[in-house]
Amino acid sequence: MSTAGKVIKCKAAVLWETKKPFSIEDIEVAPPKAHEVRIKMVATGVCRSDDHAISGSITTPLPVVLGHEGAGIVESIGEGVTSVKPGDKVIPLFSPQCGKCRICKHPESNFCMKNDLANPRGTLLDGTTRFTCKGKPIHNFTSTSTFSQYTVVDEMAVVKIDATSPLDKVCIIGCGFSTGYGSAVKVAKVTPGSTCAVFGLGGVGLSVIIGCKTAGAARIIAVDINKDKFAKAKELGATECINPLDYSKPIHEVIQEMTDGGVDFSFEVIGRLDTMMSSLLSSHASCGVSVVVGVPPNSQSLSVNPLLLLLGRTWKGAIFGGFKSKDSVPKLVADFMANKFPLEPLITHVLPFEKINEAFELLRSGKSIRTVLTF
Ligand code: CND
Ligand code: ZN
Ligand code: ZN
């Protein structure tokens, strides 16, 4: 029996308070309004940014359904939706692409002005949410909210993908893979024969390594304080792995000595101010490009001597690997289907959705790269 036009009762992981586990709740998901799409989630990855929202390091209105790295099937569409239809396989887009704003029209930039990331309202575009639980409205997260059996998103925040693609794998194209890979190939524009350093070997950092290798980097220096991450980094293309805890001097000095003054491209993929500075200093003072990928803790700042940039070094950052999401995600899925890059090595655990708290424990303890939750 069709559920279109009806309220759907289903399970979702609700975060009622920061620093607390999720509660699996029975929620109601209202039908999509005009220009909105209701999606039956099939799989979702667990990214550190969701954990930043749990810890309060990213501020977002509560209570909330988190999750931004999912894939699913369109259940129904609101009036005026033209780019997807019921039955389509789709990926929700935490960094949307409205196609009309100044940034969407900019040839290089990708951070659509309709995003709900910079100053989160925790709602859809119309300022309301389609989720309720125990009579209370539950907020959205980053235009996506994938930790629910059903979610509703704005049309600008969802894109159709290849009907034959495996959703339990391509879900990580929704954030971790694309963010890391794009940071190398699109934001830094890593060049053949270059030297790179990647700080942080989680799902995003390892995807930076895949991007550096694809771009033809000659040396990829992987940096992490958890040596258990080194084997996978090497499997994916790292040529050297170093642990800052093994050295008495600052790690940027070690990297400068290893690379005749600093790498061509460095990436911070952890989300800490001290490692953002180490990454910056590891890039060559005159020709280096350093990219901030990790999300820094809420309202904290770095003090930087402008001389660090005056000699020619470039310091930049990007959301979602600099990709315009609606344009790029279907192409990335097609590239995965054509074996242009692997996703399987990044997925170390697959768990049923109900075990979401376990998935976060695996991430926090450094035992997982990506856990994919299946519905
Ligand atoms: P995950 O936690 O899996 O990986 C982080 C890695 O950093 C782990 O392997 C840690 O051992 C390592 N680490 C921690 N502290 C240090 C340290 N002091 N020195 C060296 N290594 C250390 O995280 P993830 O890969 O899911 O995400 C990484 C960051 O990227 C995180 O901040 C997340 O919020 C951010 C991100 C950004 C974007 C974007 O669009 N820019 C999208 N998604 C996630
Ligand atoms: Zn993410
Ligand atoms: Zn836009």
CSV table of C-alpha atoms and ligand atoms in Angstrom, one decimal:
chain,number,residue,atom,x,y,z
A,1,MET,CA,0.0,0.0,0.0
A,2,SER,CA,1.4,3.4,-0.9
A,3,THR,CA,2.6,5.6,1.9
A,4,ALA,CA,2.7,8.7,-0.3
A,5,GLY,CA,0.8,11.7,1.3
A,6,LYS,CA,0.6,9.9,4.7
A,7,VAL,CA,2.5,10.4,7.9
A,8,ILE,CA,5.0,7.5,8.3
A,9,LYS,CA,5.7,6.0,11.7
A,10,CYS,CA,9.2,4.6,11.9
A,11,LYS,CA,12.4,4.3,14.0
A,12,ALA,CA,15.0,7.0,14.3
A,13,ALA,CA,18.0,7.7,16.5
A,14,VAL,CA,17.2,10.8,18.4
A,15,LEU,CA,19.8,12.9,20.2
A,16,TRP,CA,18.0,14.7,23.1
A,17,GLU,CA,21.0,16.2,24.8
A,18,THR,CA,24.7,16.6,23.9
A,19,LYS,CA,27.2,14.1,25.4
A,20,LYS,CA,24.5,11.5,25.7
A,21,PRO,CA,23.8,8.3,23.7
A,22,PHE,CA,21.2,8.2,21.0
A,23,SER,CA,17.7,6.9,21.9
A,24,ILE,CA,16.1,4.7,19.2
A,25,GLU,CA,12.6,6.3,19.2
A,26,ASP,CA,9.3,5.8,17.3
A,27,ILE,CA,8.9,9.0,15.3
A,28,GLU,CA,6.5,10.4,12.8
A,29,VAL,CA,7.7,11.6,9.5
A,30,ALA,CA,5.3,14.0,7.7
A,31,PRO,CA,4.9,13.9,3.9
A,32,PRO,CA,7.2,16.1,1.9
A,33,LYS,CA,5.9,19.6,1.2
A,34,ALA,CA,6.5,21.4,-2.2
A,35,HIS,CA,10.1,21.0,-3.4
A,36,GLU,CA,10.8,18.3,-0.8
A,37,VAL,CA,11.6,14.6,-1.1
A,38,ARG,CA,10.9,11.8,1.4
A,39,ILE,CA,13.6,9.1,1.4
A,40,LYS,CA,13.6,5.5,2.7
A,41,MET,CA,17.1,5.2,4.1
A,42,VAL,CA,19.0,2.0,3.1
A,43,ALA,CA,22.5,2.7,4.6
A,44,THR,CA,24.3,5.4,6.4
A,45,GLY,CA,28.0,5.9,7.4
A,46,VAL,CA,29.1,7.3,10.7
A,47,CYS,CA,31.4,10.3,10.4
A,48,ARG,CA,33.3,12.2,13.0
A,49,SER,CA,31.3,15.3,12.3
A,50,ASP,CA,28.2,13.6,13.7
A,51,ASP,CA,30.3,12.9,16.8
A,52,HIS,CA,31.3,16.6,17.0
A,53,ALA,CA,27.6,17.4,17.2
A,54,ILE,CA,27.2,14.8,20.0
A,55,SER,CA,30.1,16.3,21.9
A,56,GLY,CA,28.9,19.9,21.3
A,57,SER,CA,32.0,20.7,19.3
A,58,ILE,CA,29.6,21.5,16.5
A,59,THR,CA,26.6,23.4,17.7
A,60,THR,CA,23.3,22.4,16.3
A,61,PRO,CA,19.7,22.8,17.6
A,62,LEU,CA,18.4,19.9,19.8
A,63,PRO,CA,16.6,17.5,19.9
A,64,VAL,CA,17.9,16.3,16.6
A,65,VAL,CA,18.2,13.4,14.1
A,66,LEU,CA,21.9,13.5,13.1
A,67,GLY,CA,23.5,11.7,10.2
A,68,HIS,CA,24.8,13.1,6.9
A,69,GLU,CA,26.4,10.3,5.0
A,70,GLY,CA,23.5,8.2,3.7
A,71,ALA,CA,22.0,6.6,0.7
A,72,GLY,CA,18.4,5.5,0.1
A,73,ILE,CA,15.4,5.3,-2.2
A,74,VAL,CA,12.8,8.0,-2.9
A,75,GLU,CA,9.5,7.1,-1.2
A,76,SER,CA,7.5,10.1,-2.4
A,77,ILE,CA,8.0,13.6,-3.6
A,78,GLY,CA,6.3,17.0,-3.0
A,79,GLU,CA,4.7,19.3,-5.5
A,80,GLY,CA,7.1,20.7,-8.1
A,81,VAL,CA,10.0,18.2,-7.6
A,82,THR,CA,11.4,17.3,-11.0
A,83,SER,CA,14.9,15.9,-10.5
A,84,VAL,CA,14.0,12.7,-8.7
A,85,LYS,CA,10.9,10.4,-8.6
A,86,PRO,CA,9.7,7.6,-6.3
A,87,GLY,CA,11.9,4.5,-6.6
A,88,ASP,CA,15.1,6.4,-7.6
A,89,LYS,CA,18.3,5.6,-5.7
A,90,VAL,CA,19.6,8.8,-4.1
A,91,ILE,CA,22.2,10.3,-1.9
A,92,PRO,CA,21.2,13.2,0.4
A,93,LEU,CA,23.6,16.2,0.2
A,94,PHE,CA,24.7,17.8,3.5
A,95,SER,CA,26.4,20.5,1.4
A,96,PRO,CA,23.4,21.3,-1.0
A,97,GLN,CA,23.5,22.9,-4.4
A,98,CYS,CA,20.5,25.2,-5.0
A,99,GLY,CA,21.9,26.1,-8.5
A,100,LYS,CA,20.7,29.7,-8.1
A,101,CYS,CA,22.8,31.5,-5.5
A,102,ARG,CA,26.0,33.5,-6.1
A,103,ILE,CA,28.2,30.6,-4.9
A,104,CYS,CA,26.3,27.9,-7.0
A,105,LYS,CA,26.9,30.2,-10.0
A,106,HIS,CA,30.6,30.7,-9.1
A,107,PRO,CA,32.7,28.3,-11.3
A,108,GLU,CA,35.1,27.3,-8.4
A,109,SER,CA,33.3,27.6,-5.1
A,110,ASN,CA,30.8,25.0,-3.8
A,111,PHE,CA,29.5,26.2,-0.4
A,112,CYS,CA,25.9,27.0,-1.5
A,113,MET,CA,24.4,29.9,0.4
A,114,LYS,CA,21.3,27.8,1.2
A,115,ASN,CA,23.4,25.5,3.4
A,116,ASP,CA,22.4,24.7,7.0
A,117,LEU,CA,26.0,24.3,8.1
A,118,ALA,CA,27.4,27.7,8.8
A,119,ASN,CA,24.5,28.9,11.1
A,120,PRO,CA,22.4,25.8,11.6
A,121,ARG,CA,18.6,26.3,12.0
A,122,GLY,CA,18.1,22.6,12.2
A,123,THR,CA,15.2,22.8,9.8
A,124,LEU,CA,14.3,22.4,6.1
A,125,LEU,CA,14.4,25.5,3.9
A,126,ASP,CA,10.9,26.6,5.0
A,127,GLY,CA,12.0,26.9,8.6
A,128,THR,CA,10.2,23.8,9.9
A,129,THR,CA,10.9,20.1,10.3
A,130,ARG,CA,8.9,17.0,9.2
A,131,PHE,CA,10.0,14.9,12.3
A,132,THR,CA,8.0,14.7,15.5
A,133,CYS,CA,8.5,12.4,18.5
A,134,LYS,CA,6.3,12.2,21.6
A,135,GLY,CA,4.5,15.3,20.3
A,136,LYS,CA,7.7,17.4,20.0
A,137,PRO,CA,9.3,18.6,16.8
A,138,ILE,CA,12.7,17.1,16.2
A,139,HIS,CA,15.3,19.1,14.4
A,140,ASN,CA,17.1,18.3,11.1
A,141,PHE,CA,20.8,18.1,10.8
A,142,THR,CA,22.8,19.6,7.9
A,143,SER,CA,19.8,19.3,5.5
A,144,THR,CA,20.0,15.5,5.6
A,145,SER,CA,19.3,13.6,8.9
A,146,THR,CA,20.1,10.1,7.8
A,147,PHE,CA,19.9,8.4,11.2
A,148,SER,CA,16.2,7.6,10.6
A,149,GLN,CA,14.4,4.9,8.6
A,150,TYR,CA,12.7,7.8,6.7
A,151,THR,CA,13.9,11.4,6.2
A,152,VAL,CA,12.6,14.4,4.3
A,153,VAL,CA,15.0,16.7,2.5
A,154,ASP,CA,14.8,19.8,0.2
A,155,GLU,CA,15.2,18.9,-3.5
A,156,MET,CA,18.4,20.9,-3.6
A,157,ALA,CA,19.8,18.5,-1.0
A,158,VAL,CA,19.4,15.2,-2.8
A,159,VAL,CA,20.6,13.7,-6.1
A,160,LYS,CA,19.7,10.7,-8.1
A,161,ILE,CA,22.5,8.1,-8.6
A,162,ASP,CA,23.1,5.0,-10.7
A,163,ALA,CA,20.2,2.5,-10.2
A,164,THR,CA,22.6,-0.4,-10.0
A,165,SER,CA,24.9,1.1,-7.4
A,166,PRO,CA,25.3,-0.7,-4.0
A,167,LEU,CA,23.8,1.8,-1.4
A,168,ASP,CA,25.7,0.1,1.5
A,169,LYS,CA,28.9,1.2,-0.1
A,170,VAL,CA,28.2,4.4,-2.1
A,171,CYS,CA,26.6,6.0,1.0
A,172,ILE,CA,30.1,7.1,2.0
A,173,ILE,CA,30.3,9.2,-1.1
A,174,GLY,CA,27.7,11.3,0.7
A,175,CYS,CA,30.5,12.7,2.9
A,176,GLY,CA,33.8,10.9,4.0
A,177,PHE,CA,35.1,9.7,0.6
A,178,SER,CA,34.2,12.8,-1.4
A,179,THR,CA,35.4,15.2,1.3
A,180,GLY,CA,38.8,13.6,1.4
A,181,TYR,CA,39.2,12.7,-2.2
A,182,GLY,CA,38.1,16.2,-3.4
A,183,SER,CA,40.4,17.9,-0.9
A,184,ALA,CA,43.3,16.3,-2.7
A,185,VAL,CA,42.2,16.4,-6.4
A,186,LYS,CA,40.0,19.5,-6.4
A,187,VAL,CA,41.0,21.8,-3.5
A,188,ALA,CA,44.7,21.3,-3.3
A,189,LYS,CA,45.0,20.2,-6.9
A,190,VAL,CA,47.8,17.7,-6.1
A,191,THR,CA,50.3,17.5,-8.9
A,192,PRO,CA,52.1,14.4,-10.4
A,193,GLY,CA,55.4,13.8,-8.7
A,194,SER,CA,54.6,16.0,-5.7
A,195,THR,CA,55.1,15.3,-2.0
A,196,CYS,CA,52.1,15.3,0.4
A,197,ALA,CA,51.5,15.0,4.1
A,198,VAL,CA,48.1,13.8,5.5
A,199,PHE,CA,47.4,14.4,9.2
A,200,GLY,CA,44.7,12.0,10.5
A,201,LEU,CA,44.0,8.6,9.0
A,202,GLY,CA,40.2,8.2,9.6
A,203,GLY,CA,37.8,7.7,6.8
A,204,VAL,CA,38.3,11.2,5.5
A,205,GLY,CA,42.1,11.3,5.8
A,206,LEU,CA,42.4,7.9,4.0
A,207,SER,CA,40.3,9.3,1.2
A,208,VAL,CA,42.7,12.2,1.0
A,209,ILE,CA,45.4,9.6,0.5
A,210,ILE,CA,43.4,7.9,-2.3
A,211,GLY,CA,43.1,11.3,-3.9
A,212,CYS,CA,46.8,12.1,-3.6
A,213,LYS,CA,47.7,8.7,-5.2
A,214,THR,CA,45.2,9.2,-8.0
A,215,ALA,CA,46.7,12.6,-8.7
A,216,GLY,CA,50.1,11.0,-9.1
A,217,ALA,CA,51.9,12.2,-5.9
A,218,ALA,CA,55.3,10.6,-5.5
A,219,ARG,CA,55.5,10.7,-1.7
A,220,ILE,CA,52.5,10.5,0.7
A,221,ILE,CA,53.5,10.9,4.3
A,222,ALA,CA,50.7,9.7,6.6
A,223,VAL,CA,50.6,11.1,10.2
A,224,ASP,CA,48.6,9.7,13.1
A,225,ILE,CA,49.0,9.1,16.8
A,226,ASN,CA,47.3,5.7,16.4
A,227,LYS,CA,49.7,3.4,14.7
A,228,ASP,CA,47.0,0.8,14.1
A,229,LYS,CA,45.9,3.1,11.2
A,230,PHE,CA,49.2,2.7,9.3
A,231,ALA,CA,48.6,-0.6,7.6
A,232,LYS,CA,45.5,0.7,5.8
A,233,ALA,CA,47.2,4.0,5.0
A,234,LYS,CA,50.0,2.1,3.2
A,235,GLU,CA,47.5,-0.2,1.4
A,236,LEU,CA,45.8,2.9,0.0
A,237,GLY,CA,48.9,4.7,-1.1
A,238,ALA,CA,50.9,6.2,1.8
A,239,THR,CA,54.6,5.8,1.2
A,240,GLU,CA,55.7,6.6,4.8
A,241,CYS,CA,53.8,6.6,8.1
A,242,ILE,CA,54.9,8.6,11.1
A,243,ASN,CA,53.6,8.9,14.7
A,244,PRO,CA,54.3,12.3,16.3
A,245,LEU,CA,54.5,10.4,19.7
A,246,ASP,CA,57.7,8.7,18.5
A,247,TYR,CA,59.6,12.0,18.1
A,248,SER,CA,60.9,14.5,20.7
A,249,LYS,CA,60.8,17.4,18.3
A,250,PRO,CA,57.7,18.9,16.7
A,251,ILE,CA,56.4,16.8,13.8
A,252,HIS,CA,56.5,19.6,11.4
A,253,GLU,CA,60.3,19.8,11.9
A,254,VAL,CA,60.5,16.1,11.2
A,255,ILE,CA,58.5,16.5,8.0
A,256,GLN,CA,60.6,19.6,6.9
A,257,GLU,CA,63.8,17.5,7.3
A,258,MET,CA,62.3,14.6,5.5
A,259,THR,CA,61.2,16.7,2.5
A,260,ASP,CA,63.9,19.4,1.9
A,261,GLY,CA,62.0,22.2,3.7
A,262,GLY,CA,58.4,21.0,3.6
A,263,VAL,CA,55.8,19.2,1.5
A,264,ASP,CA,54.1,20.5,-1.6
A,265,PHE,CA,50.6,19.7,-0.2
A,266,SER,CA,49.5,19.1,3.5
A,267,PHE,CA,46.1,18.3,4.8
A,268,GLU,CA,44.7,18.5,8.4
A,269,VAL,CA,42.0,15.8,8.6
A,270,ILE,CA,41.5,15.6,12.4
A,271,GLY,CA,39.8,18.8,13.6
A,272,ARG,CA,42.3,20.2,16.1
A,273,LEU,CA,44.0,23.6,16.2
A,274,ASP,CA,47.4,22.3,17.1
A,275,THR,CA,47.5,19.8,14.2
A,276,MET,CA,46.1,22.6,11.8
A,277,MET,CA,49.2,24.6,12.8
A,278,SER,CA,51.5,21.5,12.4
A,279,SER,CA,50.0,20.8,9.0
A,280,LEU,CA,50.5,24.4,7.9
A,281,LEU,CA,54.1,24.4,9.0
A,282,SER,CA,54.8,21.1,7.3
A,283,SER,CA,54.0,22.7,3.9
A,284,HIS,CA,56.9,24.4,2.2
A,285,ALA,CA,57.0,28.1,3.2
A,286,SER,CA,57.3,29.3,-0.5
A,287,CYS,CA,55.5,26.7,-2.6
A,288,GLY,CA,53.4,24.7,-0.1
A,289,VAL,CA,49.6,24.5,-0.1
A,290,SER,CA,48.0,23.5,3.2
A,291,VAL,CA,44.3,22.4,3.3
A,292,VAL,CA,42.1,22.5,6.4
A,293,VAL,CA,39.6,19.6,6.1
A,294,GLY,CA,39.0,18.8,9.8
A,295,VAL,CA,36.2,20.7,11.5
A,296,PRO,CA,37.7,22.9,14.3
A,297,PRO,CA,36.1,23.0,17.7
A,298,ASN,CA,33.3,25.6,17.9
A,299,SER,CA,34.5,29.2,18.5
A,300,GLN,CA,38.2,28.5,18.8
A,301,SER,CA,40.8,30.5,17.0
A,302,LEU,CA,44.4,30.2,15.9
A,303,SER,CA,46.8,33.2,16.0
A,304,VAL,CA,48.9,33.2,12.9
A,305,ASN,CA,52.0,35.2,12.0
A,306,PRO,CA,51.3,36.6,8.5
A,307,LEU,CA,54.9,35.9,7.6
A,308,LEU,CA,53.9,32.2,7.4
A,309,LEU,CA,52.0,33.2,4.2
A,310,LEU,CA,54.1,36.1,3.0
A,311,LEU,CA,56.7,33.9,1.4
A,312,GLY,CA,54.2,32.3,-0.9
A,313,ARG,CA,52.6,29.5,1.0
A,314,THR,CA,48.8,29.0,0.5
A,315,TRP,CA,46.4,28.1,3.3
A,316,LYS,CA,42.9,27.0,2.3
A,317,GLY,CA,40.0,24.8,3.3
A,318,ALA,CA,36.8,23.4,1.9
A,319,ILE,CA,33.6,21.6,2.8
A,320,PHE,CA,32.8,18.4,0.9
A,321,GLY,CA,36.1,18.4,-1.0
A,322,GLY,CA,35.2,21.5,-2.9
A,323,PHE,CA,32.7,19.5,-5.0
A,324,LYS,CA,29.4,21.0,-6.2
A,325,SER,CA,27.4,18.3,-4.7
A,326,LYS,CA,24.5,17.8,-7.2
A,327,ASP,CA,26.8,17.9,-10.2
A,328,SER,CA,29.6,15.8,-8.7
A,329,VAL,CA,28.0,13.0,-6.6
A,330,PRO,CA,26.4,11.1,-9.6
A,331,LYS,CA,29.8,11.3,-11.4
A,332,LEU,CA,31.7,10.0,-8.3
A,333,VAL,CA,29.2,7.1,-8.0
A,334,ALA,CA,29.8,6.4,-11.7
A,335,ASP,CA,33.5,6.5,-11.2
A,336,PHE,CA,33.3,4.0,-8.3
A,337,MET,CA,31.1,1.7,-10.5
A,338,ALA,CA,33.9,2.0,-13.1
A,339,ASN,CA,36.5,0.9,-10.5
A,340,LYS,CA,38.3,4.3,-10.6
A,341,PHE,CA,38.7,4.2,-6.8
A,342,PRO,CA,37.9,1.7,-4.0
A,343,LEU,CA,35.4,2.3,-1.2
A,344,GLU,CA,35.5,-1.2,0.4
A,345,PRO,CA,38.8,-0.6,2.4
A,346,LEU,CA,37.2,2.3,4.1
A,347,ILE,CA,34.3,0.3,5.4
A,348,THR,CA,35.6,-1.7,8.3
A,349,HIS,CA,32.3,-2.5,10.1
A,350,VAL,CA,28.6,-3.0,9.0
A,351,LEU,CA,26.0,-3.0,11.8
A,352,PRO,CA,22.2,-2.9,12.0
A,353,PHE,CA,21.0,0.7,12.5
A,354,GLU,CA,19.8,-0.1,16.0
A,355,LYS,CA,23.5,-0.6,17.0
A,356,ILE,CA,24.3,3.1,16.3
A,357,ASN,CA,25.7,3.7,19.8
A,358,GLU,CA,28.1,0.8,19.3
A,359,ALA,CA,29.2,2.3,16.0
A,360,PHE,CA,30.1,5.6,17.7
A,361,GLU,CA,32.1,3.7,20.4
A,362,LEU,CA,34.1,2.0,17.6
A,363,LEU,CA,34.9,5.4,16.1
A,364,ARG,CA,35.9,7.0,19.4
A,365,SER,CA,38.1,4.1,20.4
A,366,GLY,CA,39.9,4.3,17.0
A,367,LYS,CA,38.9,0.7,16.1
A,368,SER,CA,36.8,1.5,13.0
A,369,ILE,CA,37.4,3.6,9.9
A,370,ARG,CA,33.9,3.7,8.6
A,371,THR,CA,31.0,1.8,10.1
A,372,VAL,CA,28.0,1.6,7.8
A,373,LEU,CA,24.6,1.2,9.5
A,374,THR,CA,22.0,-0.7,7.5
A,375,PHE,CA,18.3,-0.3,7.8
B,1,CND,P1,38.2,10.0,12.5
B,1,CND,O1,38.0,10.3,13.9
B,1,CND,O2,37.8,8.7,11.9
B,1,CND,O3,39.8,10.2,12.1
B,1,CND,C1,40.6,11.2,12.8
B,1,CND,C2,42.0,10.5,12.9
B,1,CND,O4,42.9,11.5,13.5
B,1,CND,C3,42.1,9.3,13.8
B,1,CND,O5,42.8,8.2,13.1
B,1,CND,C4,42.9,9.7,15.0
B,1,CND,O6,43.7,8.7,15.6
B,1,CND,C5,43.7,10.9,14.4
B,1,CND,N1,44.2,11.8,15.4
B,1,CND,C6,43.5,12.3,16.5
B,1,CND,N2,44.3,13.2,17.2
B,1,CND,C7,45.5,13.3,16.5
B,1,CND,C8,46.7,14.0,16.7
B,1,CND,N3,46.8,14.9,17.7
B,1,CND,N4,47.7,13.9,15.8
B,1,CND,C9,47.6,13.0,14.8
B,1,CND,N5,46.5,12.3,14.5
B,1,CND,C10,45.4,12.4,15.4
B,1,CND,O7,37.5,11.2,11.7
B,1,CND,P2,37.0,11.4,10.2
B,1,CND,O8,38.0,10.8,9.3
B,1,CND,O9,35.6,10.9,10.1
B,1,CND,O10,36.9,13.0,10.1
B,1,CND,C11,38.1,13.7,10.2
B,1,CND,C12,37.8,15.2,10.3
B,1,CND,O11,37.1,15.6,9.1
B,1,CND,C13,36.8,15.5,11.5
B,1,CND,O12,37.2,16.7,12.1
B,1,CND,C14,35.5,15.7,10.7
B,1,CND,O13,34.6,16.5,11.5
B,1,CND,C15,36.0,16.4,9.5
B,1,CND,C16,35.0,16.4,8.4
B,1,CND,C17,35.1,17.5,7.5
B,1,CND,C18,34.2,17.6,6.5
B,1,CND,C19,34.3,18.7,5.5
B,1,CND,O14,33.4,18.9,4.7
B,1,CND,N6,35.4,19.5,5.5
B,1,CND,C20,33.2,16.6,6.3
B,1,CND,N7,33.2,15.6,7.1
B,1,CND,C21,34.1,15.4,8.1
B,2,ZN,ZN,31.2,14.0,7.4
B,3,ZN,ZN,23.2,27.7,-4.0
